[in-house]
CSV table of C-alpha atoms (C1' of nucleotides) in Angstrom, one decimal:
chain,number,residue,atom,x,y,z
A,1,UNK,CA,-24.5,-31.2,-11.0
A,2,UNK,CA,-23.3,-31.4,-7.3
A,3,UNK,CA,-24.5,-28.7,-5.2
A,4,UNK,CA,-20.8,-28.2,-4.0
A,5,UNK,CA,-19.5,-28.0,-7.7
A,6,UNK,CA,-21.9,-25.2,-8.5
A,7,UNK,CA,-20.5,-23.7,-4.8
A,8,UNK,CA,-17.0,-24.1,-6.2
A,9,UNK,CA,-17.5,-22.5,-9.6
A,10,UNK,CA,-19.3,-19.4,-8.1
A,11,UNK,CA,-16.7,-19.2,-5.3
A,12,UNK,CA,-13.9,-19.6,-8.4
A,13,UNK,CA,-15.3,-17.1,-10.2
A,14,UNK,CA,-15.8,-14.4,-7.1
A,15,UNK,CA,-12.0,-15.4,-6.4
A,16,UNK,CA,-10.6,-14.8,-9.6
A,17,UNK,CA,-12.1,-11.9,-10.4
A,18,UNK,CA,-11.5,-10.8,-6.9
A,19,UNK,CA,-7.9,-11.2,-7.3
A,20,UNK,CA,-8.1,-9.4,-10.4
A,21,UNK,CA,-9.5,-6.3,-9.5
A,22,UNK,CA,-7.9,-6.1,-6.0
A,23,UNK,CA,-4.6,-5.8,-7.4
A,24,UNK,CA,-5.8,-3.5,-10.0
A,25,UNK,CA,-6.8,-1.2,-7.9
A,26,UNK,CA,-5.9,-2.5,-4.8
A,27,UNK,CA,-8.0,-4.1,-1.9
A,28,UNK,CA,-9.4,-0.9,0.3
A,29,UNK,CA,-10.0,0.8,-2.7
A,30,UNK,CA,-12.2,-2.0,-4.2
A,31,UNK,CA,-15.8,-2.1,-3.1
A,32,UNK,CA,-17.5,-5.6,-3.7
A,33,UNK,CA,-19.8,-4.4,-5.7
A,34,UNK,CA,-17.5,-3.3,-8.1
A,35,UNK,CA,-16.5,-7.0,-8.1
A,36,UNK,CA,-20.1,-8.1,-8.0
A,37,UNK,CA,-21.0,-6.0,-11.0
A,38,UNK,CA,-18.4,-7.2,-12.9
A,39,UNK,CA,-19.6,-10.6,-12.3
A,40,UNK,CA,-23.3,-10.2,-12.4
A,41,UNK,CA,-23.5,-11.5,-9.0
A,42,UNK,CA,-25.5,-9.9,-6.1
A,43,UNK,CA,-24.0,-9.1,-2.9
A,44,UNK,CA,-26.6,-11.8,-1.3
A,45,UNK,CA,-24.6,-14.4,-3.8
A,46,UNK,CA,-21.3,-13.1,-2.3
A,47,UNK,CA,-22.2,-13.5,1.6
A,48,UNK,CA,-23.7,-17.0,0.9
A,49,UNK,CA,-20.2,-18.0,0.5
A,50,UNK,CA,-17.8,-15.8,2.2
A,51,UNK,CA,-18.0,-14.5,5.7
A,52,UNK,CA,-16.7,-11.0,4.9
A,53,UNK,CA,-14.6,-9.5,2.7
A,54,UNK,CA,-11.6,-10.0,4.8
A,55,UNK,CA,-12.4,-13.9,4.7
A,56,UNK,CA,-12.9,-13.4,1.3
A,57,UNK,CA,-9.6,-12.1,1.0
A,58,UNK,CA,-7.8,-14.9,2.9
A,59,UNK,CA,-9.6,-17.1,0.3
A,60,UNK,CA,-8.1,-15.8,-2.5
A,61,UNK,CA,-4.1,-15.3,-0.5
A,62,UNK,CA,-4.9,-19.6,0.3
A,63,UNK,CA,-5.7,-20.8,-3.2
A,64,UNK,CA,-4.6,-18.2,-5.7
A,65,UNK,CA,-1.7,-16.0,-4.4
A,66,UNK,CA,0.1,-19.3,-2.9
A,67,UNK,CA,0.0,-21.3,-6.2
A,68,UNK,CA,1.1,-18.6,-8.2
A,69,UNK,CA,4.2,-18.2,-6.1
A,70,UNK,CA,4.6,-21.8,-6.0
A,71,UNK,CA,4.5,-21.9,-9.2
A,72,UNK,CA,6.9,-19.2,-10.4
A,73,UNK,CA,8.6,-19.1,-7.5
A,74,UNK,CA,9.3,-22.2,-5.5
A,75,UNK,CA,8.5,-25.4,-7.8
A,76,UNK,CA,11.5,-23.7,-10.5
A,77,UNK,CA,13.9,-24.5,-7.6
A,78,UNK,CA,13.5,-28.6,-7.5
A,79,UNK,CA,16.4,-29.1,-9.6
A,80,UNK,CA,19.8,-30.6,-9.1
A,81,UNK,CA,21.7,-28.3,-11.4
A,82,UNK,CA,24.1,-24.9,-10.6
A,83,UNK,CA,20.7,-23.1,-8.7
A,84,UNK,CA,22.1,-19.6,-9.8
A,85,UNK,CA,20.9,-19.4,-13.2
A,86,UNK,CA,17.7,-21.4,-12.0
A,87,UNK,CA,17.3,-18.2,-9.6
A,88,UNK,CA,17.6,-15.6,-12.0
A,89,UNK,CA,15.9,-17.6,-14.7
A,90,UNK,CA,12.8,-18.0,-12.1
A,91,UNK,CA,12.9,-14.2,-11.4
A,92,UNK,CA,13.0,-12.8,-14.8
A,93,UNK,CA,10.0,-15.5,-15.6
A,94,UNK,CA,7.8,-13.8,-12.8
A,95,UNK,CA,8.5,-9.8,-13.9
A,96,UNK,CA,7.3,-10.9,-17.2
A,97,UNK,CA,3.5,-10.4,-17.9
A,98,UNK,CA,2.0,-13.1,-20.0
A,99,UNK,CA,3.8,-15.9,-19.6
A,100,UNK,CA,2.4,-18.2,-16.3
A,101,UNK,CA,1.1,-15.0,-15.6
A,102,UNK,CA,-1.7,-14.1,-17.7
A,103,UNK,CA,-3.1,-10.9,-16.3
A,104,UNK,CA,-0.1,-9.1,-15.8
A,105,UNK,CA,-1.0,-9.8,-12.2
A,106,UNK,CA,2.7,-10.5,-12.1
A,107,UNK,CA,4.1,-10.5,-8.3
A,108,UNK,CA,1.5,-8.8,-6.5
A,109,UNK,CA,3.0,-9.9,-3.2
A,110,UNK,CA,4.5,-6.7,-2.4
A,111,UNK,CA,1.8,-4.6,-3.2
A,112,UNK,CA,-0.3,-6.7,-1.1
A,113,UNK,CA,2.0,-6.8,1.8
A,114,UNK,CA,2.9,-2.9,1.8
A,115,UNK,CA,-1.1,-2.0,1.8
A,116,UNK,CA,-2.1,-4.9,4.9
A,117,UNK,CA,1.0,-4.0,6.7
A,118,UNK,CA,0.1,-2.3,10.0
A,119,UNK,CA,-4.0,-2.2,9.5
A,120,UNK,CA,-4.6,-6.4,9.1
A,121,UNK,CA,-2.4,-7.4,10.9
A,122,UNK,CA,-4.2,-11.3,10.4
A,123,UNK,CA,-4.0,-10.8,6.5
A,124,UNK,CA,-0.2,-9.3,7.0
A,125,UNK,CA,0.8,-12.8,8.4
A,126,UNK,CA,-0.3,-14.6,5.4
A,127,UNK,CA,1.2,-12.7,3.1
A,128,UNK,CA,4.7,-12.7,5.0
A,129,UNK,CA,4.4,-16.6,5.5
A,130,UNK,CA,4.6,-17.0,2.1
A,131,UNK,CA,7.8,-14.8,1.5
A,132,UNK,CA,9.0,-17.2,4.3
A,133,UNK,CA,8.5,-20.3,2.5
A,134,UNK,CA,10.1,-18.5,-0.5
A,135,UNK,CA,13.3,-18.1,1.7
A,136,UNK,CA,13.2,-21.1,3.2
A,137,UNK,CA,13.3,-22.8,-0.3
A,138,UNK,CA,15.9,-20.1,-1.5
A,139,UNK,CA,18.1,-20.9,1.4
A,140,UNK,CA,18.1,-24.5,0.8
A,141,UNK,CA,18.8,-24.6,-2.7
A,142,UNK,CA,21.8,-22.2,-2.2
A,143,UNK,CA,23.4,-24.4,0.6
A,144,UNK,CA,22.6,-27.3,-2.0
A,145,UNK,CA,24.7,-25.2,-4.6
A,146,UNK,CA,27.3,-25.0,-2.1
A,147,UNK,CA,27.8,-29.1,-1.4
A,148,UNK,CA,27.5,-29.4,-5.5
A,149,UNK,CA,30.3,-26.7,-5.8
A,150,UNK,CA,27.8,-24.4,-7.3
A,151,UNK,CA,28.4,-22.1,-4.6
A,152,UNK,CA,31.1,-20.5,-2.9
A,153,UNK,CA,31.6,-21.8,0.6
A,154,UNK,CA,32.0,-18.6,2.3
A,155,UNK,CA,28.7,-17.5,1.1
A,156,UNK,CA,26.0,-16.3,3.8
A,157,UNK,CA,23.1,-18.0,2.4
A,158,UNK,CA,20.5,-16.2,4.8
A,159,UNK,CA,21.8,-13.4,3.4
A,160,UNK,CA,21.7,-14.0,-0.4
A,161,UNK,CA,18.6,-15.0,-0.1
A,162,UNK,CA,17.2,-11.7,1.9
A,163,UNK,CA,19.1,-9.6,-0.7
A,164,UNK,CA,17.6,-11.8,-3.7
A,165,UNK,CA,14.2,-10.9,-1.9
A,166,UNK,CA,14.7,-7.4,-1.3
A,167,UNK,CA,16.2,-6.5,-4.9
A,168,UNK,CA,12.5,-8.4,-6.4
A,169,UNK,CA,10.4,-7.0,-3.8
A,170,UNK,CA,12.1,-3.6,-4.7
A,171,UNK,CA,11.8,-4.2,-8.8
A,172,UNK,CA,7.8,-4.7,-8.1
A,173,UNK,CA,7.6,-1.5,-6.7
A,174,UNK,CA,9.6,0.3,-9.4
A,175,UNK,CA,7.9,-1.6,-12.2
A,176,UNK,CA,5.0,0.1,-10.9
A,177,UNK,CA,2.6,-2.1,-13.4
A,178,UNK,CA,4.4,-0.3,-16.1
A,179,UNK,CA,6.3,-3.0,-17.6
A,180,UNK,CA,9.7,-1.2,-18.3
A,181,UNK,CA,11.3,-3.0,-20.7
A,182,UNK,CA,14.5,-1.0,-19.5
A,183,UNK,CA,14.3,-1.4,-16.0
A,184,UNK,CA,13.8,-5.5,-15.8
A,185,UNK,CA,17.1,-5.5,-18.4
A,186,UNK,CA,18.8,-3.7,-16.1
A,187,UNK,CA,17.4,-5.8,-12.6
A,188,UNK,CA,18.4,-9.2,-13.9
A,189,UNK,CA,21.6,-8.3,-15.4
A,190,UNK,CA,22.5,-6.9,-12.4
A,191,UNK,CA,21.9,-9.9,-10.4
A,192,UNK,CA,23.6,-11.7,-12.5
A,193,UNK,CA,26.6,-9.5,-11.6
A,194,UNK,CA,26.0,-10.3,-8.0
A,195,UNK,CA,25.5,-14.3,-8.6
A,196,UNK,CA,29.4,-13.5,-9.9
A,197,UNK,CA,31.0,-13.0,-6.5
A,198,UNK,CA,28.3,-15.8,-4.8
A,199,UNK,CA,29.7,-18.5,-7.3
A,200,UNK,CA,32.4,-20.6,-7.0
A,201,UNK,CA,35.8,-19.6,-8.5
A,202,UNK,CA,36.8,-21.7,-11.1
A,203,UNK,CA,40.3,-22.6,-9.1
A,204,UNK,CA,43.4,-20.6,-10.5
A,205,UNK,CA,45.8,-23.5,-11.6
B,1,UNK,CA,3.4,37.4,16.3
B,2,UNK,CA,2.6,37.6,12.3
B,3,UNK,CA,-0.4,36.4,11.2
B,4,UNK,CA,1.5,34.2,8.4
B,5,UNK,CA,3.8,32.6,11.4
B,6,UNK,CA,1.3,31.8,13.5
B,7,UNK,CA,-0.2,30.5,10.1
B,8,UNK,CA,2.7,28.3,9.4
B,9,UNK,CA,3.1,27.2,12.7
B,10,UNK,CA,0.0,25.3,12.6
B,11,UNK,CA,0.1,24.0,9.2
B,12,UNK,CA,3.7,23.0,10.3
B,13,UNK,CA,1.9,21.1,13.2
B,14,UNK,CA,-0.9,19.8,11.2
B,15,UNK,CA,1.9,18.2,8.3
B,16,UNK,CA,4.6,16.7,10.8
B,17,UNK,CA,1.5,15.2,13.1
B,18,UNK,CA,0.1,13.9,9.5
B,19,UNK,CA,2.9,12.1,8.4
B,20,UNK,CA,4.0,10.3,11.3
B,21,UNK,CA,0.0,9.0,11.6
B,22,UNK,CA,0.0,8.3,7.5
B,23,UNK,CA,2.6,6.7,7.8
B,24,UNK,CA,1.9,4.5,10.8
B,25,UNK,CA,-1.2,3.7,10.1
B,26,UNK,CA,-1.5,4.8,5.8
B,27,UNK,CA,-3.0,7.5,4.2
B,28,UNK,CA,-6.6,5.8,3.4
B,29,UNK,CA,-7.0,3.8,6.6
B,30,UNK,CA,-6.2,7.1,8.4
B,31,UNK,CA,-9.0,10.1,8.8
B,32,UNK,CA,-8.8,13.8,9.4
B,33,UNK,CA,-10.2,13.3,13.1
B,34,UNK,CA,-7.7,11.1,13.9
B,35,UNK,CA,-5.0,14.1,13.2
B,36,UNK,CA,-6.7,16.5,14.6
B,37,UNK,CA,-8.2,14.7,17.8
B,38,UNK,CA,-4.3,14.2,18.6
B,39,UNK,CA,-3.1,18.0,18.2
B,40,UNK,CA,-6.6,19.4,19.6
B,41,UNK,CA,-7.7,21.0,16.9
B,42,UNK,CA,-11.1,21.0,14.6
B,43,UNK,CA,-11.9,20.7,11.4
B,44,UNK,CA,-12.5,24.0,10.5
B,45,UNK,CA,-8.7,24.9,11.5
B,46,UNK,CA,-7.9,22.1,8.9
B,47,UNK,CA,-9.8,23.4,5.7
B,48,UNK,CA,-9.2,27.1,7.0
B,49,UNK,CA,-5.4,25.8,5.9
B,50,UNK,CA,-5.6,23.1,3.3
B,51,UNK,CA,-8.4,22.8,0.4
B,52,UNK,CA,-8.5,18.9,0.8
B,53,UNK,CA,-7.1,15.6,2.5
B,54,UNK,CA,-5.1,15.2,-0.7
B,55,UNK,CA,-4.0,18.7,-1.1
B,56,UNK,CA,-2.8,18.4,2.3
B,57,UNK,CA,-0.5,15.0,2.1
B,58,UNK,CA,1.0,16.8,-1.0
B,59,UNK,CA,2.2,19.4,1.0
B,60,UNK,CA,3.5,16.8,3.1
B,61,UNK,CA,5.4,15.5,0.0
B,62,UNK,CA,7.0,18.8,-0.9
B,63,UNK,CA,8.1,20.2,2.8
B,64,UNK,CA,8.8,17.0,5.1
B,65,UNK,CA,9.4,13.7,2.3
B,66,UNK,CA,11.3,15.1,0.0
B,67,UNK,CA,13.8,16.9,2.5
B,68,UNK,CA,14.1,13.8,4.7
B,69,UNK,CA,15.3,11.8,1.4
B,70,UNK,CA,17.7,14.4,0.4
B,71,UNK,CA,19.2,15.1,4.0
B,72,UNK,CA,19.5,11.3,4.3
B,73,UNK,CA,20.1,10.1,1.1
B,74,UNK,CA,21.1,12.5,-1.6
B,75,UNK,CA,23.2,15.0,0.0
B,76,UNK,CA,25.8,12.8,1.5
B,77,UNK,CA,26.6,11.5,-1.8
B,78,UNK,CA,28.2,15.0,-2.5
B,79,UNK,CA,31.3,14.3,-1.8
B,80,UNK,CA,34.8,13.5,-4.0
B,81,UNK,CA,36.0,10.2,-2.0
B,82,UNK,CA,34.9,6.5,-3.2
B,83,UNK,CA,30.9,6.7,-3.7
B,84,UNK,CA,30.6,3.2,-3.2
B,85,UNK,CA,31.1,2.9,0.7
B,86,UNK,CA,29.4,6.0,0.8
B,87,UNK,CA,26.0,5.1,-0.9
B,88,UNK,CA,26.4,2.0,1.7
B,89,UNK,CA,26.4,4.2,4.6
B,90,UNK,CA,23.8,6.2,3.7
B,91,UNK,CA,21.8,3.4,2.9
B,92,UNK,CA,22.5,1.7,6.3
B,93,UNK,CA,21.8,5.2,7.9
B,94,UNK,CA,18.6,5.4,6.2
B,95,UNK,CA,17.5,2.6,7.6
B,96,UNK,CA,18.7,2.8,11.2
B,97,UNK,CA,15.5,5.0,13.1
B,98,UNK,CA,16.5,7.2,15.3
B,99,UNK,CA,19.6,8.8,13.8
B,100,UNK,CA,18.2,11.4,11.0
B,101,UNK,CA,15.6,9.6,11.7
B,102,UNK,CA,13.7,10.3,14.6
B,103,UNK,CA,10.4,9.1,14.6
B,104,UNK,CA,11.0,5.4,13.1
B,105,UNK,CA,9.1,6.7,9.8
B,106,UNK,CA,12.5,5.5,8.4
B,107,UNK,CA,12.4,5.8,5.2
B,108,UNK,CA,8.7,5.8,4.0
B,109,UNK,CA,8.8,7.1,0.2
B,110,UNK,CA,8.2,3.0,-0.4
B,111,UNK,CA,4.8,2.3,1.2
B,112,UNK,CA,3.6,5.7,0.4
B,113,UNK,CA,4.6,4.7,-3.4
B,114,UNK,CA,2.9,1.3,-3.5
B,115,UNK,CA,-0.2,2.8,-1.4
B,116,UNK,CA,-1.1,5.7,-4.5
B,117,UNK,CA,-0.1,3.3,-7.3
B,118,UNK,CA,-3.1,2.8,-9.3
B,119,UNK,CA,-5.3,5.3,-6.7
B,120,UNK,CA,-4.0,8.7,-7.3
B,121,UNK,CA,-1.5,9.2,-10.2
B,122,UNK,CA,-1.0,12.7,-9.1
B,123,UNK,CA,0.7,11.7,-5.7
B,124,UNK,CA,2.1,9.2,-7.5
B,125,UNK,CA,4.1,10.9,-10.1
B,126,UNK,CA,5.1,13.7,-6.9
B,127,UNK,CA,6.8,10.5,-5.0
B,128,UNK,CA,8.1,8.9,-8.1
B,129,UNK,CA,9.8,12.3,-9.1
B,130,UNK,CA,11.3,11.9,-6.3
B,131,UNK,CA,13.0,8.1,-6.3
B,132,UNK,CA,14.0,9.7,-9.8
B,133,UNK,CA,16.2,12.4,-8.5
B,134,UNK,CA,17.6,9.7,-6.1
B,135,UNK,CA,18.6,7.8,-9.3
B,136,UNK,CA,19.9,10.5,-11.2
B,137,UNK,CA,21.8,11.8,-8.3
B,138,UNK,CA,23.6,8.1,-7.4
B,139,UNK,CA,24.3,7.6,-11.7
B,140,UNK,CA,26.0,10.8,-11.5
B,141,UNK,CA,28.1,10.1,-8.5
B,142,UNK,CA,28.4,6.8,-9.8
B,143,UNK,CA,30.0,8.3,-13.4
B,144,UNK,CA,32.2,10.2,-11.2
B,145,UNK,CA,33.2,7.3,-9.1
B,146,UNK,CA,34.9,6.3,-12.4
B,147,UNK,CA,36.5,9.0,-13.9
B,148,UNK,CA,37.9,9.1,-10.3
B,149,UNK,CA,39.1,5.7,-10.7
B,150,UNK,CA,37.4,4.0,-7.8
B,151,UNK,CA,34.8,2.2,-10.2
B,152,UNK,CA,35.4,-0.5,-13.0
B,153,UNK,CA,35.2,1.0,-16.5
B,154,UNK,CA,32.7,-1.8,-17.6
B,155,UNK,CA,29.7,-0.8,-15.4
B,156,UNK,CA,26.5,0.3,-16.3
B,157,UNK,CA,25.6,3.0,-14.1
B,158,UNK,CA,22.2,3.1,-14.5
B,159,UNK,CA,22.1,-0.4,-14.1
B,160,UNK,CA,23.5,-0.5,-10.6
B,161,UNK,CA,21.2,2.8,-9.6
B,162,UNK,CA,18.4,0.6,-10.1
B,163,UNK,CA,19.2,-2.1,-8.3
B,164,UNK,CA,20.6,-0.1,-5.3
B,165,UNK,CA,17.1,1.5,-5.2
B,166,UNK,CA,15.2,-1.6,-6.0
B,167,UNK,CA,17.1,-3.7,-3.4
B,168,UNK,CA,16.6,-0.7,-1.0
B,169,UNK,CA,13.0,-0.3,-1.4
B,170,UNK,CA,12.7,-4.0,-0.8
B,171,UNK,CA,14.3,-4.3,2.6
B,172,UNK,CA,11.7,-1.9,3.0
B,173,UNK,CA,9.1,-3.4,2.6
B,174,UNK,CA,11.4,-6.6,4.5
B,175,UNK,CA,11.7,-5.0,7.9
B,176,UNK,CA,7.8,-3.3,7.8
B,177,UNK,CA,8.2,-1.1,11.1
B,178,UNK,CA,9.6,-4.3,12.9
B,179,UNK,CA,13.3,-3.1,12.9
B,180,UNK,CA,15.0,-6.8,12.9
B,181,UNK,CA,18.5,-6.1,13.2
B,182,UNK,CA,19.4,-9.1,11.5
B,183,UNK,CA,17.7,-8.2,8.4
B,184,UNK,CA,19.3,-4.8,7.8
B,185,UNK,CA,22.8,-6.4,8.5
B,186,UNK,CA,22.2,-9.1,5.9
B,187,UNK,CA,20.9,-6.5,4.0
B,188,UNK,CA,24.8,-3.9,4.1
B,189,UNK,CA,26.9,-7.6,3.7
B,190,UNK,CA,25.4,-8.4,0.8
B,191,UNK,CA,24.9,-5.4,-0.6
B,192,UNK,CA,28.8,-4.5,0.3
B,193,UNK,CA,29.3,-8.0,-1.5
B,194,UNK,CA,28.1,-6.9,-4.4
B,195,UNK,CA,29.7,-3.4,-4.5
B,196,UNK,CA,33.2,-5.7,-5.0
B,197,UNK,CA,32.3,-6.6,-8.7
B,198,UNK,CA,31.2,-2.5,-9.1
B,199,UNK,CA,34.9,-1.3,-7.6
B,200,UNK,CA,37.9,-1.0,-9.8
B,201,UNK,CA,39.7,-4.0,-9.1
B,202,UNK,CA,43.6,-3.5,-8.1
B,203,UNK,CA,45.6,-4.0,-11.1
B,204,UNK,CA,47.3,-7.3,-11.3
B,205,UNK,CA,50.9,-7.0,-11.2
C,1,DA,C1',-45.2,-33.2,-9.3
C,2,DA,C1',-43.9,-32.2,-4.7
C,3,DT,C1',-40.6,-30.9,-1.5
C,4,DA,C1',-36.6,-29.1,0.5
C,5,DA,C1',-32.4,-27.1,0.4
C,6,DA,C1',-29.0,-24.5,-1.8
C,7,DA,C1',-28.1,-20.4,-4.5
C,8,DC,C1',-29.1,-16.0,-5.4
C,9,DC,C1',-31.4,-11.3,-5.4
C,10,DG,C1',-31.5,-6.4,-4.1
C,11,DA,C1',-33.4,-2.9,-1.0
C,12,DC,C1',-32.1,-1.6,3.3
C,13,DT,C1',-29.4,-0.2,7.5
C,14,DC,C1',-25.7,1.8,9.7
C,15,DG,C1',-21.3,3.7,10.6
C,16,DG,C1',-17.3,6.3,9.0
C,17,DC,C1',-15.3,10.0,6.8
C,18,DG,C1',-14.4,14.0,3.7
C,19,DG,C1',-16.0,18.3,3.3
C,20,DT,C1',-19.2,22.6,4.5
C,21,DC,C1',-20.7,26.6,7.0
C,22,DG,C1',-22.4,29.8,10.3
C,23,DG,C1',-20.8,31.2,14.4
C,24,DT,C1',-17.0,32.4,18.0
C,25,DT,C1',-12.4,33.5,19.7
C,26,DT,C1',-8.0,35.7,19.2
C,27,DA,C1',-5.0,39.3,18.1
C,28,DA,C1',-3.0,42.9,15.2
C,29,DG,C1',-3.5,47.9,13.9
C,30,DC,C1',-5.1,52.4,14.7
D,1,DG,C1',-11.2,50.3,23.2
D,2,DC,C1',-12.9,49.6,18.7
D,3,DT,C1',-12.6,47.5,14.3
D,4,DT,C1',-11.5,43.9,11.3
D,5,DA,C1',-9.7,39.9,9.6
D,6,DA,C1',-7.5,35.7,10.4
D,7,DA,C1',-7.7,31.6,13.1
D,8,DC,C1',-10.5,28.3,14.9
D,9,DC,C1',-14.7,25.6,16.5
D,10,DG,C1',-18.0,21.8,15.9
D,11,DA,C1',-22.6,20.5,14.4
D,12,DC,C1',-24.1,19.0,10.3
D,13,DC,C1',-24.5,17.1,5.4
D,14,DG,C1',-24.0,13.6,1.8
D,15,DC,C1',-21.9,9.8,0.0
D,16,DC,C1',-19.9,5.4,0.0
D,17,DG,C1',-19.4,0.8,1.2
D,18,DA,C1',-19.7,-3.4,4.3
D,19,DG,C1',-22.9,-6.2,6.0
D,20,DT,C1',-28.2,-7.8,6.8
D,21,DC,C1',-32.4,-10.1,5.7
D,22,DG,C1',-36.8,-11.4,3.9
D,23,DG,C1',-38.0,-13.0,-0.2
D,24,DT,C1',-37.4,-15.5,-5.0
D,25,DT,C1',-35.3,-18.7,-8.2
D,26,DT,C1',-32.8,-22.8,-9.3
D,27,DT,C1',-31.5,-27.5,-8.6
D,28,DA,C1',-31.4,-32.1,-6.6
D,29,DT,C1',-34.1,-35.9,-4.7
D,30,DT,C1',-37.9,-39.0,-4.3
DNA sequence: AATAAAACCGACTCGGCGGTCGGTTTAAGC
DNA sequence: GCTTAAACCGACCGCCGAGTCGGTTTTATT
């Protein structure tokens, strides 16, 4: 075995079931020993590969928390057809636990973001570069919808895509880890009322 | 002067000087020295007024949070006219610092929320009873929105409480201190947007 | 088998912070 | 002015958790 396989698998592991426990019960409120028990590991093992916890952190943002909103988030967009079903299709896939989204970690974004924001502010920038990316690819798709006649053309697309944000962003907090049944009905049908008056008109004849 | 005013003068001090640092900086990253370094006072002035930190942020809770979110957004619903461009501008008022608003803690009930969840249920279920008379408070205005005729027949009130409040606690967690402009007037268009599929349409003629 | 380097261990340090407590100041009431 | 209790002070305690470091084990290479 490579010596930088074993490196990766240990360094995997940490990540994983750093990520884990972090949003469980949040980052400043996790020791890495609670981590390291979990695991086995000593904290010797852990500072052989990460600088700090804070490194450690940025780790896990770069490889897990970026894939996993890839994943549910962005990569659902690459598609040709009327993007405002894709959107709330994509949405409702990423409030529900167990689907690409094993641990019921579902969209710890916000919960990350609201705990860095104003004491790291390094961490804080990560985090919000990804929500950027997310609107970047949001907006895009909606002024694709627009040319395709998805879309109606007096639509602000900045501003769908900041109010599609906020109302997720919002739903996170409200879901709370308890995954209401009730409350996510309520969210995406909702926003499927608000994709009525963002989609083009079938012409009156 | 009474011993119990010169009593709640301080603990007044202590609360208001508490919030604004919790909420600048949050409630774990945030110690009883730095409070009290900032009015003067000891440590033994503290616990001769408060059992514990915790104790101490709840009566924060129940004197400053709670009447912030009903002077800015639960009172101003009681009123007979169209609910609908009222929520709006209480929700735009909300989150304009320096109106009702004077120290920029805008509305905080948000960060505070996500910063307890999974650390402290007891805070936690004081700030979520609170979100929770902000929803029963806009379902009931919104019910009476349509006996009053000013909101379609078909809507599910509850429904569109939650996603005022979601989409709400979202730009939240959107404009983190940094008060962009831009954002929070995205944030009324859309949201004004959407309020045209909640209003009674005009009757076709 | 010998060697070296990577991986890992765990006792320790050190600072920060919540909370304590004996003592001091302030001020109300007689 | 004396008493008494409330208000306040600040040194101190104890715990927790990030980070250190000298030593040990595992693994790859020759």
């Amino acid at each position: 075995m490579q010596t930088t396989l074993k490196k990766r698998e240990t360094m995997h592991l940490l990540c994983a079931k750093g990520l884990e426990v972090f949003h469980a019960k949040g980052y400043h409120n996790t020791s890495l020993d609670d981590i390291l028990k979990e695991l086995s590991l000593s904290k010797g093992a852990f500072y052989h590969h990460f600088r700090s916890k804070e490194d450690f952190f940025i780790n896990i943002i770069q490889n897990l928390i970026v894939q996993k909103v890839y994943a549910l988030l962005i990569e659902p967009l690459n598609t040709h057809d009327n993007p405002l079903p894709i959107i709330a299709e994509s949405l409702e896939n990423a409030l529900e636990p167990g689907k690409g989204n094993e641990m019921a970690y579902g969209f710890m974004l916000n919960d990350f973001l609201t705990e860095f924001n104003k004491r790291n502010t390094e961490i804080s920038r990560y985090l919000k570069d990804i929500l950027n990316v997310w609107e970047v690819n949001l907006v895009s798709v909606l002024k694709r919808g627009k040319v395709d006649g998805h879309i109606a053309r007096h639509v602000d697309c900045e501003g769908v895509a900041t109010y599609i944000i906020a109302s997720y962003l919002g739903m996170r907090s409200l879901l709370m880890g308890s995954s209401n049944r009730q409350l996510k009905y309520q969210y995406i049908q909702q926003l499927k009322q608000y994709f009525k008056i963002i989609a083009e008109q079938a012409p009156v004849i």
